[in-house]
Amino acid sequence: MKNSKTVLIDKNPGRNSQSFGIARELGTDVNLIHEPPIGVVGNKGDSQCYMGVGRKVNIIHEALRDRVGVEPGKLSMRLVQPEFTVATSDGIRNGTPEMRYSLIGREVTNDALCEHLSASGLEGVIAVVACDKPPVGTLAAILEHNRPAIIMSDGSIRPGVDSETGEAIDIVSSYQIAGSDDEVLKRRIALEACPGYGSCGGMFTYNTMQTFIGVVGMQPLHMISPASDDLRRTDEFPNELIDYLSVLITKGITPREIVTRDSIRNAIIVSMAVGGSTNVMLHAPELARAAGYSNFSADIMSATEFNHLSEQVIPVVVNARPFGRYSMVDIDSKGGVQVIVKDLMDAGLLNGETLTCTSESLAEQIKRLCPQDPDGDVIYSVQRPFKKTGGLRVLGGNLSPEFSAVLKLAGVEGGLEDNIFSGNARIFDGEQKLLESLNSTPNMLKNFDMVVVRYEGPVGGPGMPEMLDSTSRITTLCRERNIVVGLMTDGRFSGGSVGLVIGHVGPEAAIGGAIGLIEEGDKIIVDLNKNELNCQQLSDPKVYNDRKIKWENAVANNNGTHPSVGVADTRLLNRMRCSAVSAIFGAGMHPDREPFISNLRTVNVSGFEPTNKYKKGLNQ
């Protein structure tokens, strides 16, 4: 455990010289240079998602400067310069080889902030986060540093407007017409889809994770849903954040006291209820690791319990893109995420005793915010939901013995007859081969085909790229031809993907998983009655062994690596290839997980007595 106060040892004049210089340049009192440091961090990168971050960081920094000092009532702390992390743009890079860097951006953010927080010894930090992966890397670093901290979402982009139909559109609208031959239409929609700035506005990965971060307790709930350009983010929230952080510092409340087993479970349940992105099943285990829980399934929530909750307990309560009509700014107009949390809490589905960054319990924060009731159009109630079952499902079976495979059930548009899909495998070793085929022969896919995209996992990609381009084209193709085509991969999907798409299939092909043994025409069965993903042919031990020997020979003849894996031509890609863990553990860079987990927790499940309805979901 770190000391509660950071001091420059012996007040060495050599170290003092730069500290005095920084204080003068920042306009703060030079007598504070030996006090605990405080500062602001933000996420930046090549995307509209990040364009509002810098201004907000600067405003919060200036507000902090006004609040630090030696005078009574001020924070007696040393102000440090703002720091930024760097990541790529998922929206621009989807469907390109550069998409391999997207999930790696989470890891790079974690590393960069670990350097900043720990080397600078920050005793208080406000983080402004944007896009998909950097917020998770930011929170992971904050949890590892474990000193008082608070997070604010930069906010969503507002929807675009189709100038011909008047309908709201977004980046997914653009991806879904990528296969069209109408170049004028494609250009017009691309120009109109993303006006302004901010992160993707639907219930895609960004808003799934902002909701998660709020419910887990590290972001005030009322700061999640306003748009990036909402004046509250610059006029009201900065001083509120400083007020909350001041209390956390005074009381010594650290992130690991907030992010606990119960708060993570709350966040998972809300993710189901909002029909959240499949990426939450990568990010939740990574955040649990950073919070001190070594095994998500054993310590937080098993696959069996997850599926029971999603099938029988937790419905989808938002009519949101990509499976519905509205965006996060519409949710904000109807009262925000706090409306959803209150409704779930009133139904007995959340633990209201968990601590939050406002120093209140979750229930106390909700009581103070006093949210309105669900409106029944944008936000629905648990009693009268938008969809009767939760938005996510994890699958086992002979293709996913780790129970890592995840399906966004809220986004399925057809093909599940009596909860079963049976299709013929169409094999693509890498997403680029699939995109080439969709470009050259878009009618190659037939009704009830199951596209299998492999060698795109954490090791194989490397970097586990998401496939919004591929899924969007297949979705459009299915709608136009009135057919059903599934897609399964050891890679992952955007939160904007819809259709019968199954990601995170593991073990991945690059390390010998069964997905690498499927052959063209094999029968693939998705059985949601059993929550299994199976290849019929691989259930025969002889077929499995013969194909495994063939796969091993291909690896042996290629210097120990299967010839279909992606190229790792930079140090960063090679680091991912050599150190990635499987999707079930979060697909991060942790070759040996245990040394990366300090202060492992003893899991204690006591302290919350759920209602009878919720209790049905426990320990099944």
Coordinates of C-alpha atoms in Angstrom, one line a residue:
M1 CA 0.0 0.0 0.0
K2 CA 1.3 3.4 -0.9
N3 CA 1.9 6.1 1.6
S4 CA -0.9 8.5 2.1
K5 CA 1.4 11.5 1.4
T6 CA 4.2 11.8 -1.1
V7 CA 7.3 13.8 0.0
L8 CA 10.4 14.7 -2.0
I9 CA 13.0 13.0 0.1
D10 CA 15.4 15.4 2.0
K11 CA 14.0 18.3 -0.1
N12 CA 17.1 18.0 -2.3
P13 CA 17.8 21.4 -4.0
G14 CA 18.5 19.5 -7.3
R15 CA 15.0 18.1 -7.3
N16 CA 13.5 21.3 -5.9
S17 CA 14.8 23.4 -8.8
Q18 CA 12.4 22.0 -11.4
S19 CA 9.6 21.7 -8.8
F20 CA 9.9 25.5 -8.1
G21 CA 10.1 26.1 -11.8
I22 CA 6.9 24.2 -12.5
A23 CA 5.1 25.9 -9.7
R24 CA 6.0 29.3 -11.1
E25 CA 4.9 28.4 -14.6
L26 CA 1.6 27.0 -13.4
G27 CA 1.0 30.0 -11.2
T28 CA 0.9 28.1 -7.9
D29 CA 2.5 28.7 -4.6
V30 CA 6.1 27.5 -4.5
N31 CA 5.6 26.6 -0.8
L32 CA 3.4 23.7 -1.9
I33 CA 6.0 21.8 -3.9
H34 CA 6.5 19.2 -1.0
E35 CA 2.7 18.6 -0.6
P36 CA 0.9 15.6 -2.1
P37 CA 0.4 16.2 -5.9
I38 CA -2.9 16.5 -7.6
G39 CA -3.7 16.7 -11.3
V40 CA -5.9 16.0 -14.3
V41 CA -5.4 13.4 -17.1
G42 CA -7.2 12.9 -20.4
N43 CA -7.5 10.5 -23.3
K44 CA -6.5 11.8 -26.8
G45 CA -6.1 10.3 -30.2
D46 CA -6.9 10.4 -33.9
S47 CA -10.7 10.5 -33.6
Q48 CA -13.7 12.9 -33.2
C49 CA -14.1 11.1 -29.9
Y50 CA -11.2 13.0 -28.3
M51 CA -11.8 16.4 -29.8
G52 CA -13.6 17.7 -26.7
V53 CA -11.2 16.2 -24.1
G54 CA -8.4 18.8 -24.2
R55 CA -10.7 21.8 -23.5
K56 CA -12.3 20.0 -20.6
V57 CA -9.0 18.9 -19.1
N58 CA -7.8 22.5 -19.3
I59 CA -10.9 23.9 -17.7
I60 CA -10.6 21.4 -14.8
H61 CA -6.9 22.1 -14.5
E62 CA -7.6 25.9 -14.2
A63 CA -10.4 25.2 -11.6
L64 CA -7.9 23.1 -9.7
R65 CA -5.3 25.9 -9.8
D66 CA -7.9 28.2 -8.2
R67 CA -8.7 25.7 -5.5
V68 CA -5.1 24.9 -4.4
G69 CA -3.2 27.1 -2.0
V70 CA -2.0 27.7 1.5
E71 CA -5.0 29.7 2.5
P72 CA -7.7 28.2 4.8
G73 CA -10.3 26.2 2.9
K74 CA -8.0 25.5 -0.1
L75 CA -6.4 22.2 -1.1
S76 CA -2.9 22.2 0.3
M77 CA -1.5 20.2 -2.6
R78 CA 1.0 20.5 -5.4
L79 CA -0.6 20.9 -8.8
V80 CA 1.0 19.0 -11.7
Q81 CA 0.7 19.5 -15.4
P82 CA -2.1 17.8 -17.3
E83 CA -1.2 14.5 -18.9
F84 CA -2.7 12.7 -21.9
T85 CA -2.8 9.2 -23.2
V86 CA -2.8 8.2 -26.9
A87 CA -5.0 5.8 -28.8
T88 CA -6.2 5.1 -32.4
S89 CA -9.7 5.6 -33.8
D90 CA -11.9 2.5 -34.0
G91 CA -14.3 4.3 -36.4
I92 CA -11.6 5.2 -38.9
R93 CA -9.6 2.0 -38.7
N94 CA -12.3 -0.7 -38.7
G95 CA -11.7 -3.1 -41.6
T96 CA -8.0 -2.2 -41.9
P97 CA -4.9 -3.9 -40.6
E98 CA -4.4 -0.9 -38.3
M99 CA -7.4 -2.1 -36.3
R100 CA -5.1 -4.5 -34.5
Y101 CA -3.9 -1.5 -32.4
S102 CA -7.4 -0.7 -31.1
L103 CA -7.5 -3.1 -28.1
I104 CA -3.8 -2.6 -27.6
G105 CA -4.7 1.1 -27.0
R106 CA -6.3 0.0 -23.7
E107 CA -2.9 -1.6 -22.7
V108 CA -0.9 1.4 -23.8
T109 CA -3.2 3.8 -21.8
N110 CA -2.7 1.6 -18.8
D111 CA 1.1 1.7 -19.2
A112 CA 1.2 5.4 -19.8
L113 CA -1.0 6.3 -16.9
C114 CA 0.9 3.9 -14.6
E115 CA 4.0 5.8 -15.4
H116 CA 2.4 9.2 -14.8
L117 CA 0.4 8.3 -11.6
S118 CA 3.0 6.2 -9.9
A119 CA 6.2 8.0 -10.9
S120 CA 4.6 11.3 -10.1
G121 CA 3.1 9.9 -6.9
L122 CA -0.3 11.5 -7.5
E123 CA -2.5 11.6 -4.4
G124 CA -5.5 12.8 -6.3
V125 CA -6.5 12.6 -10.0
I126 CA -9.4 13.6 -12.2
A127 CA -9.6 11.7 -15.5
V128 CA -11.5 12.8 -18.6
V129 CA -12.1 9.8 -20.7
A130 CA -13.2 9.2 -24.3
C131 CA -13.7 6.5 -27.0
D132 CA -13.8 2.8 -26.2
K133 CA -10.5 1.4 -24.9
P134 CA -8.7 4.3 -23.2
P135 CA -11.4 4.7 -20.4
V136 CA -10.8 1.0 -19.4
G137 CA -7.0 1.4 -19.5
T138 CA -7.4 4.6 -17.5
L139 CA -9.5 3.0 -14.8
A140 CA -7.2 -0.1 -14.7
A141 CA -4.2 2.2 -14.0
I142 CA -6.1 4.1 -11.4
L143 CA -7.0 0.9 -9.6
E144 CA -3.4 -0.3 -9.7
H145 CA -2.2 3.1 -8.3
N146 CA -5.1 3.0 -5.8
R147 CA -5.1 6.6 -4.6
P148 CA -8.1 8.9 -4.6
A149 CA -9.5 9.4 -8.1
I150 CA -12.6 10.3 -10.0
I151 CA -13.6 9.9 -13.7
M152 CA -15.7 12.0 -16.0
S153 CA -17.0 10.9 -19.4
D154 CA -16.1 13.4 -22.1
G155 CA -19.6 12.6 -23.6
S156 CA -21.2 11.4 -26.8
I157 CA -21.4 12.9 -30.2
R158 CA -24.9 14.0 -31.2
P159 CA -26.5 12.0 -34.0
G160 CA -26.3 13.2 -37.6
V161 CA -29.4 13.8 -39.7
D162 CA -30.1 12.2 -43.1
S163 CA -30.9 15.3 -45.2
E164 CA -33.4 13.3 -47.4
T165 CA -35.3 11.3 -44.8
G166 CA -34.8 13.5 -41.7
E167 CA -33.9 10.4 -39.7
A168 CA -31.1 10.3 -37.1
I169 CA -28.0 8.5 -38.3
D170 CA -24.6 7.7 -36.9
I171 CA -21.3 6.0 -37.8
V172 CA -23.0 2.6 -38.0
S173 CA -25.4 4.0 -40.6
S174 CA -22.3 4.7 -42.8
Y175 CA -20.8 1.3 -42.3
Q176 CA -24.0 -0.5 -43.1
I177 CA -24.1 1.0 -46.6
A178 CA -20.4 0.3 -47.4
G179 CA -21.4 -2.5 -49.8
S180 CA -23.7 -0.3 -51.8
D181 CA -22.9 0.6 -55.4
D182 CA -24.4 4.1 -55.0
E183 CA -21.4 6.2 -54.5
V184 CA -23.4 9.5 -54.2
L185 CA -25.4 8.0 -51.3
K186 CA -22.3 6.7 -49.5
R187 CA -20.6 10.0 -49.7
R188 CA -23.7 11.9 -48.5
I189 CA -24.3 9.6 -45.5
A190 CA -20.6 9.7 -44.6
L191 CA -20.7 13.5 -44.7
E192 CA -23.9 13.7 -42.6
A193 CA -23.4 10.9 -40.1
C194 CA -20.9 12.4 -37.6
P195 CA -21.4 16.2 -37.1
G196 CA -19.6 17.8 -34.2
Y197 CA -17.5 15.9 -31.8
G198 CA -17.7 13.3 -29.0
S199 CA -17.6 9.5 -28.7
C200 CA -20.1 7.2 -30.5
G201 CA -23.6 8.0 -29.3
G202 CA -25.4 4.7 -29.4
M203 CA -25.3 2.0 -26.8
F204 CA -22.1 0.8 -28.4
T205 CA -18.9 0.1 -26.5
Y206 CA -18.2 3.6 -25.3
N207 CA -21.5 4.2 -23.7
T208 CA -21.6 0.6 -22.4
M209 CA -18.4 1.2 -20.6
Q210 CA -19.3 4.7 -19.4
T211 CA -22.4 3.2 -17.9
F212 CA -20.3 0.5 -16.4
I213 CA -17.8 2.9 -14.9
G214 CA -20.6 5.0 -13.4
V215 CA -22.4 2.0 -11.9
V216 CA -19.2 0.5 -10.6
G217 CA -18.8 3.7 -8.7
M218 CA -15.9 5.6 -10.3
Q219 CA -18.0 8.3 -12.2
P220 CA -20.9 10.3 -10.9
L221 CA -24.0 8.9 -12.5
H222 CA -25.4 12.3 -13.8
M223 CA -22.1 12.9 -15.7
I224 CA -22.5 9.9 -18.0
S225 CA -25.2 10.8 -20.5
P226 CA -24.8 14.5 -21.4
A227 CA -23.3 15.1 -24.9
S228 CA -19.7 16.1 -25.2
D229 CA -20.7 19.6 -26.2
D230 CA -23.2 20.0 -23.3
L231 CA -22.4 23.1 -21.3
R232 CA -22.7 21.2 -18.0
R233 CA -19.4 19.5 -18.8
T234 CA -17.6 22.8 -18.8
D235 CA -19.7 25.1 -16.6
E236 CA -20.9 22.8 -13.8
F237 CA -19.1 19.5 -13.7
P238 CA -15.4 20.7 -13.2
N239 CA -16.0 22.1 -9.7
E240 CA -18.3 19.3 -8.8
L241 CA -15.5 16.8 -9.6
I242 CA -13.1 18.8 -7.5
D243 CA -15.6 18.8 -4.6
Y244 CA -16.0 15.1 -4.8
L245 CA -12.3 14.4 -5.1
S246 CA -11.6 16.7 -2.1
V247 CA -13.9 14.5 0.0
L248 CA -12.3 11.3 -1.3
I249 CA -8.8 12.7 -0.3
T250 CA -10.0 13.9 3.1
K251 CA -11.6 10.6 3.9
G252 CA -8.8 8.5 2.3
I253 CA -11.3 6.7 0.1
T254 CA -9.4 4.7 -2.6
P255 CA -10.6 3.2 -5.9
R256 CA -10.3 -0.4 -4.6
E257 CA -12.7 0.5 -1.8
I258 CA -15.2 1.6 -4.5
V259 CA -14.6 -1.1 -7.2
T260 CA -15.4 -4.3 -5.4
R261 CA -17.0 -7.6 -6.2
D262 CA -20.5 -6.2 -5.5
S263 CA -20.0 -3.0 -7.5
I264 CA -18.6 -5.0 -10.5
R265 CA -21.6 -7.3 -10.3
N266 CA -23.9 -4.2 -10.3
A267 CA -22.1 -2.9 -13.4
I268 CA -22.4 -6.3 -15.2
I269 CA -26.2 -6.4 -14.5
V270 CA -26.7 -2.9 -15.8
S271 CA -24.7 -3.7 -18.9
M272 CA -27.1 -6.6 -19.6
A273 CA -30.1 -4.3 -19.0
V274 CA -28.9 -1.7 -21.5
G275 CA -28.1 -4.3 -24.2
G276 CA -24.5 -3.4 -23.9
S277 CA -21.5 -4.2 -26.1
T278 CA -19.9 -7.6 -26.1
N279 CA -16.6 -5.8 -25.3
V280 CA -17.8 -5.5 -21.7
M281 CA -16.9 -9.2 -21.4
L282 CA -13.3 -8.3 -22.2
H283 CA -13.1 -5.1 -20.1
A284 CA -14.9 -6.4 -17.0
P285 CA -12.3 -9.1 -16.4
E286 CA -9.5 -6.7 -17.0
L287 CA -10.9 -4.2 -14.5
A288 CA -11.5 -7.0 -12.0
R289 CA -7.9 -8.0 -12.4
A290 CA -6.7 -4.4 -11.7
A291 CA -9.0 -4.3 -8.7
G292 CA -7.4 -7.4 -7.2
Y293 CA -9.6 -10.3 -8.4
S294 CA -7.6 -12.9 -10.1
N295 CA -10.4 -14.9 -11.8
F296 CA -13.5 -13.2 -13.0
S297 CA -15.6 -16.3 -13.3
A298 CA -14.7 -17.6 -9.8
D299 CA -14.5 -14.3 -8.0
I300 CA -17.2 -12.1 -9.6
M301 CA -19.7 -14.0 -11.7
S302 CA -19.7 -17.4 -13.3
A303 CA -20.9 -18.0 -16.9
T304 CA -23.7 -20.1 -15.5
E305 CA -25.0 -17.3 -13.3
F306 CA -24.4 -14.7 -16.0
N307 CA -26.6 -16.6 -18.5
H308 CA -29.3 -17.3 -15.8
L309 CA -29.5 -13.6 -15.1
S310 CA -29.6 -12.7 -18.8
E311 CA -32.2 -15.4 -19.6
Q312 CA -34.6 -15.2 -16.7
V313 CA -33.9 -12.1 -14.6
I314 CA -32.5 -9.0 -16.4
P315 CA -34.4 -7.6 -19.4
V316 CA -33.3 -4.9 -21.8
V317 CA -34.8 -1.6 -20.7
V318 CA -33.5 0.9 -23.4
N319 CA -34.6 1.4 -27.0
A320 CA -31.2 2.3 -28.1
R321 CA -29.0 2.0 -31.2
P322 CA -27.7 -0.3 -32.6
F323 CA -30.7 -2.6 -31.8
G324 CA -33.2 0.2 -31.2
R325 CA -33.9 3.7 -32.2
Y326 CA -32.3 6.2 -29.9
S327 CA -28.9 7.5 -28.8
M328 CA -27.4 8.4 -25.5
V329 CA -28.4 12.1 -25.8
D330 CA -32.0 10.9 -26.0
I331 CA -31.5 8.8 -22.8
D332 CA -30.1 12.0 -21.3
S333 CA -33.2 13.9 -22.3
K334 CA -35.3 11.4 -20.4
G335 CA -33.3 11.7 -17.2
G336 CA -30.1 9.8 -17.9
V337 CA -28.5 6.6 -16.8
Q338 CA -29.7 7.3 -13.2
V339 CA -33.2 6.5 -14.3
I340 CA -32.2 3.0 -15.4
V341 CA -30.2 2.4 -12.2
K342 CA -33.0 3.5 -9.9
D343 CA -35.5 1.3 -11.7
L344 CA -33.3 -1.7 -11.4
M345 CA -32.6 -0.9 -7.8
D346 CA -36.3 -0.5 -7.0
A347 CA -36.8 -4.0 -8.6
G348 CA -34.2 -5.4 -6.2
L349 CA -31.7 -6.2 -8.9
L350 CA -28.8 -4.1 -7.6
N351 CA -26.9 -3.8 -4.4
G352 CA -27.4 -0.2 -3.3
E353 CA -24.9 -0.4 -0.5
T354 CA -21.8 -0.2 -2.7
L355 CA -19.6 2.9 -2.2
T356 CA -19.2 5.5 -5.0
C357 CA -16.8 8.3 -5.9
T358 CA -19.3 10.9 -4.5
S359 CA -18.5 9.3 -1.1
E360 CA -22.2 8.2 -1.0
S361 CA -23.5 4.7 -1.5
L362 CA -25.1 3.9 -4.8
A363 CA -28.5 4.1 -3.2
E364 CA -27.7 7.5 -1.5
Q365 CA -26.5 8.9 -4.8
I366 CA -29.7 7.8 -6.5
K367 CA -31.8 9.3 -3.7
R368 CA -30.0 12.7 -4.0
L369 CA -30.3 12.7 -7.8
C370 CA -34.0 11.8 -7.5
P371 CA -34.4 10.5 -11.1
Q372 CA -37.7 10.5 -12.9
D373 CA -39.6 7.3 -13.9
P374 CA -38.8 5.6 -17.2
D375 CA -40.7 7.3 -20.0
G376 CA -41.6 4.1 -21.8
D377 CA -40.3 5.1 -25.2
V378 CA -36.6 5.7 -24.8
I379 CA -36.1 4.1 -21.3
Y380 CA -38.4 1.2 -20.2
S381 CA -39.0 -0.3 -16.8
V382 CA -38.1 -3.7 -15.6
Q383 CA -41.8 -4.5 -15.3
R384 CA -42.5 -3.4 -18.9
P385 CA -39.2 -3.9 -20.7
F386 CA -38.1 -3.2 -24.3
K387 CA -36.9 -6.8 -24.6
K388 CA -37.8 -9.5 -22.2
T389 CA -34.3 -11.0 -21.8
G390 CA -30.9 -9.5 -21.2
G391 CA -28.8 -8.3 -24.0
L392 CA -25.7 -10.6 -23.7
R393 CA -25.1 -14.4 -23.5
V394 CA -21.9 -16.4 -23.1
L395 CA -21.5 -19.8 -24.8
G396 CA -19.7 -23.0 -24.0
G397 CA -19.6 -26.1 -26.3
N398 CA -16.8 -27.8 -28.1
L399 CA -15.8 -24.6 -29.9
S400 CA -15.8 -22.5 -26.7
P401 CA -14.8 -24.8 -23.7
E402 CA -13.6 -21.7 -21.8
F403 CA -17.1 -20.2 -22.0
S404 CA -15.5 -17.1 -23.5
A405 CA -17.7 -16.9 -26.7
V406 CA -20.2 -14.0 -26.3
L407 CA -23.4 -13.2 -28.3
K408 CA -25.1 -9.8 -28.2
L409 CA -28.6 -11.3 -28.1
A410 CA -30.2 -7.9 -28.1
G411 CA -28.8 -7.3 -31.6
V412 CA -29.9 -10.6 -33.2
E413 CA -32.3 -10.0 -36.1
G414 CA -33.3 -13.5 -37.0
G415 CA -32.2 -17.1 -37.5
L416 CA -32.9 -18.5 -34.1
E417 CA -35.6 -21.1 -34.6
D418 CA -36.6 -22.4 -31.1
N419 CA -33.4 -20.7 -29.9
I420 CA -31.2 -22.8 -32.3
F421 CA -29.2 -21.8 -35.3
S422 CA -27.7 -24.5 -37.6
G423 CA -25.5 -23.3 -40.4
N424 CA -22.7 -24.3 -42.8
A425 CA -19.2 -23.1 -42.1
R426 CA -17.6 -20.6 -44.5
I427 CA -13.9 -20.3 -43.6
F428 CA -11.8 -17.1 -43.7
D429 CA -8.4 -17.1 -42.2
G430 CA -8.3 -13.4 -41.3
E431 CA -10.9 -10.6 -41.8
Q432 CA -9.2 -9.1 -44.8
K433 CA -10.0 -12.3 -46.8
L434 CA -13.6 -12.0 -45.8
L435 CA -13.7 -8.3 -46.9
E436 CA -12.1 -9.1 -50.2
S437 CA -14.8 -11.7 -50.9
L438 CA -17.6 -9.4 -49.8
N439 CA -16.2 -6.7 -52.2
S440 CA -15.6 -9.1 -55.2
T441 CA -18.4 -11.6 -54.8
P442 CA -21.0 -10.3 -52.3
N443 CA -23.5 -13.0 -53.3
M444 CA -21.2 -15.8 -52.3
L445 CA -23.0 -16.1 -48.9
K446 CA -26.1 -18.3 -48.7
N447 CA -29.0 -18.5 -46.3
F448 CA -27.9 -20.1 -43.0
D449 CA -24.2 -19.9 -43.7
M450 CA -22.0 -19.4 -40.7
V451 CA -19.0 -17.2 -41.5
V452 CA -15.9 -18.3 -39.5
V453 CA -13.2 -15.6 -39.2
R454 CA -10.2 -16.9 -37.3
Y455 CA -6.6 -16.1 -36.5
E456 CA -7.8 -12.7 -35.3
G457 CA -7.6 -13.3 -31.5
P458 CA -5.3 -11.6 -29.0
V459 CA -2.3 -13.7 -30.2
G460 CA -3.4 -14.3 -33.7
G461 CA -4.3 -10.8 -34.9
P462 CA -2.3 -9.9 -32.9
G463 CA -4.5 -7.5 -30.9
M464 CA -8.0 -9.0 -31.4
P465 CA -9.4 -6.4 -34.0
E466 CA -13.1 -5.7 -34.0
M467 CA -15.1 -6.2 -37.1
L468 CA -17.7 -3.5 -37.6
D469 CA -17.0 -3.3 -41.3
S470 CA -17.6 -7.0 -41.9
T471 CA -20.6 -7.3 -39.6
S472 CA -22.2 -4.2 -41.0
R473 CA -21.9 -5.5 -44.6
I474 CA -23.3 -8.9 -43.7
T475 CA -26.2 -7.2 -41.8
T476 CA -27.1 -5.1 -44.9
L477 CA -26.7 -8.1 -47.2
C478 CA -29.1 -10.2 -45.0
R479 CA -31.7 -7.4 -44.9
E480 CA -31.6 -6.9 -48.6
R481 CA -31.8 -10.6 -49.5
N482 CA -34.0 -11.6 -46.6
I483 CA -31.6 -14.3 -45.5
V484 CA -29.7 -15.2 -42.3
V485 CA -25.9 -15.4 -42.1
G486 CA -24.1 -15.8 -38.9
L487 CA -20.5 -14.8 -38.1
M488 CA -18.3 -16.2 -35.4
T489 CA -14.7 -15.3 -34.7
D490 CA -11.9 -15.5 -32.2
G491 CA -11.6 -11.7 -32.7
R492 CA -14.2 -9.3 -31.4
F493 CA -17.0 -6.9 -32.5
S494 CA -17.8 -3.3 -32.3
G495 CA -20.6 -2.3 -29.9
G496 CA -22.3 -1.1 -33.1
S497 CA -22.5 -4.6 -34.6
V498 CA -25.8 -6.4 -34.9
G499 CA -26.9 -9.7 -36.3
L500 CA -26.1 -13.3 -35.2
V501 CA -22.5 -12.5 -34.4
I502 CA -20.4 -14.4 -31.9
G503 CA -17.0 -13.1 -30.7
H504 CA -14.2 -14.1 -28.4
V505 CA -14.4 -17.8 -29.4
G506 CA -11.6 -19.4 -27.4
P507 CA -9.1 -20.8 -27.1
E508 CA -8.3 -18.9 -30.3
A509 CA -7.1 -20.5 -33.5
A510 CA -3.5 -19.2 -33.1
I511 CA -2.9 -21.3 -30.0
G512 CA -4.6 -24.4 -31.2
G513 CA -8.2 -23.8 -30.3
A514 CA -11.0 -25.8 -32.0
I515 CA -12.1 -22.8 -34.1
G516 CA -8.8 -23.4 -36.1
L517 CA -9.9 -27.0 -36.8
I518 CA -13.2 -26.2 -38.5
E519 CA -13.4 -27.0 -42.3
E520 CA -15.5 -25.6 -45.0
G521 CA -19.0 -26.9 -44.9
D522 CA -18.9 -28.2 -41.4
K523 CA -22.2 -27.9 -39.4
I524 CA -22.1 -25.1 -36.8
I525 CA -24.8 -25.2 -34.2
V526 CA -25.7 -22.3 -31.9
D527 CA -28.0 -23.7 -29.1
L528 CA -29.3 -21.0 -26.8
N529 CA -31.3 -23.6 -24.9
K530 CA -28.0 -25.1 -23.7
N531 CA -25.9 -21.9 -24.3
E532 CA -23.5 -23.9 -26.5
L533 CA -21.5 -23.3 -29.7
N534 CA -20.6 -26.6 -31.4
C535 CA -19.1 -27.9 -34.5
Q536 CA -20.9 -31.2 -35.3
Q537 CA -17.9 -32.8 -37.0
L538 CA -15.5 -32.0 -34.1
S539 CA -17.7 -34.0 -31.7
D540 CA -16.1 -37.1 -33.3
P541 CA -12.8 -37.7 -31.4
K542 CA -11.2 -39.2 -34.5
V543 CA -12.0 -36.2 -36.7
Y544 CA -10.8 -33.9 -34.0
N545 CA -7.5 -35.7 -33.5
D546 CA -6.8 -36.0 -37.2
R547 CA -7.4 -32.3 -37.7
K548 CA -5.4 -31.3 -34.7
I549 CA -2.4 -33.3 -36.0
K550 CA -2.8 -31.6 -39.4
W551 CA -2.8 -28.2 -37.6
E552 CA 0.2 -29.1 -35.5
N553 CA 2.1 -30.1 -38.6
A554 CA 1.4 -26.8 -40.2
V555 CA 2.7 -25.0 -37.1
A556 CA 5.8 -27.2 -37.0
N557 CA 6.6 -26.6 -40.7
N558 CA 6.3 -22.8 -40.1
N559 CA 8.8 -22.4 -37.3
G560 CA 6.3 -22.8 -34.5
T561 CA 3.7 -20.3 -35.7
H562 CA 0.6 -21.1 -37.8
P563 CA 1.1 -19.6 -41.3
S564 CA -2.4 -17.9 -41.1
V565 CA -1.6 -15.6 -38.1
G566 CA -1.3 -11.9 -38.7
V567 CA 2.0 -10.1 -39.1
A568 CA 3.5 -8.7 -36.0
D569 CA 5.9 -6.2 -37.6
T570 CA 6.3 -3.7 -34.8
R571 CA 7.6 -4.1 -31.2
L572 CA 4.1 -3.3 -29.9
L573 CA 2.3 -5.9 -32.0
N574 CA 5.0 -8.4 -31.1
R575 CA 4.6 -7.6 -27.4
M576 CA 0.9 -8.3 -27.7
R577 CA 1.5 -11.6 -29.5
C578 CA 4.0 -12.8 -26.9
S579 CA 2.1 -11.6 -23.8
A580 CA -1.6 -11.7 -24.5
V581 CA -3.9 -13.8 -22.2
S582 CA -7.1 -15.3 -23.5
A583 CA -10.4 -13.4 -23.9
I584 CA -11.8 -15.0 -20.7
F585 CA -9.1 -13.1 -18.7
G586 CA -9.6 -9.9 -20.7
A587 CA -7.2 -10.3 -23.6
G588 CA -4.6 -8.0 -22.0
M589 CA -0.8 -8.1 -22.0
H590 CA -0.2 -10.3 -19.0
P591 CA 1.9 -13.4 -19.9
D592 CA 1.8 -14.5 -16.2
R593 CA -1.2 -12.9 -14.5
E594 CA -0.2 -13.3 -10.9
P595 CA 2.7 -10.8 -10.7
F596 CA 0.4 -8.1 -12.1
I597 CA -2.1 -8.5 -9.3
S598 CA -1.1 -6.8 -6.1
N599 CA -3.0 -7.1 -2.8
L600 CA -5.2 -10.0 -4.0
R601 CA -8.5 -10.0 -2.3
T602 CA -10.3 -12.6 -0.3
V603 CA -13.7 -12.8 -1.9
N604 CA -16.5 -12.2 0.6
V605 CA -20.0 -12.7 -0.8
S606 CA -21.8 -11.6 2.3
G607 CA -23.4 -8.2 3.0
F608 CA -26.2 -8.1 0.5
E609 CA -29.5 -10.0 0.7
P610 CA -31.2 -9.8 -2.7
T611 CA -34.9 -10.0 -3.4
N612 CA -36.4 -13.3 -4.2
K613 CA -36.4 -12.4 -7.9
Y614 CA -32.8 -11.7 -7.9
K615 CA -31.9 -14.6 -5.7
K616 CA -32.9 -16.9 -8.5
G617 CA -29.8 -15.8 -10.3
L618 CA -27.3 -16.6 -7.6
N619 CA -25.0 -19.6 -7.6
Q620 CA -27.0 -21.5 -10.1

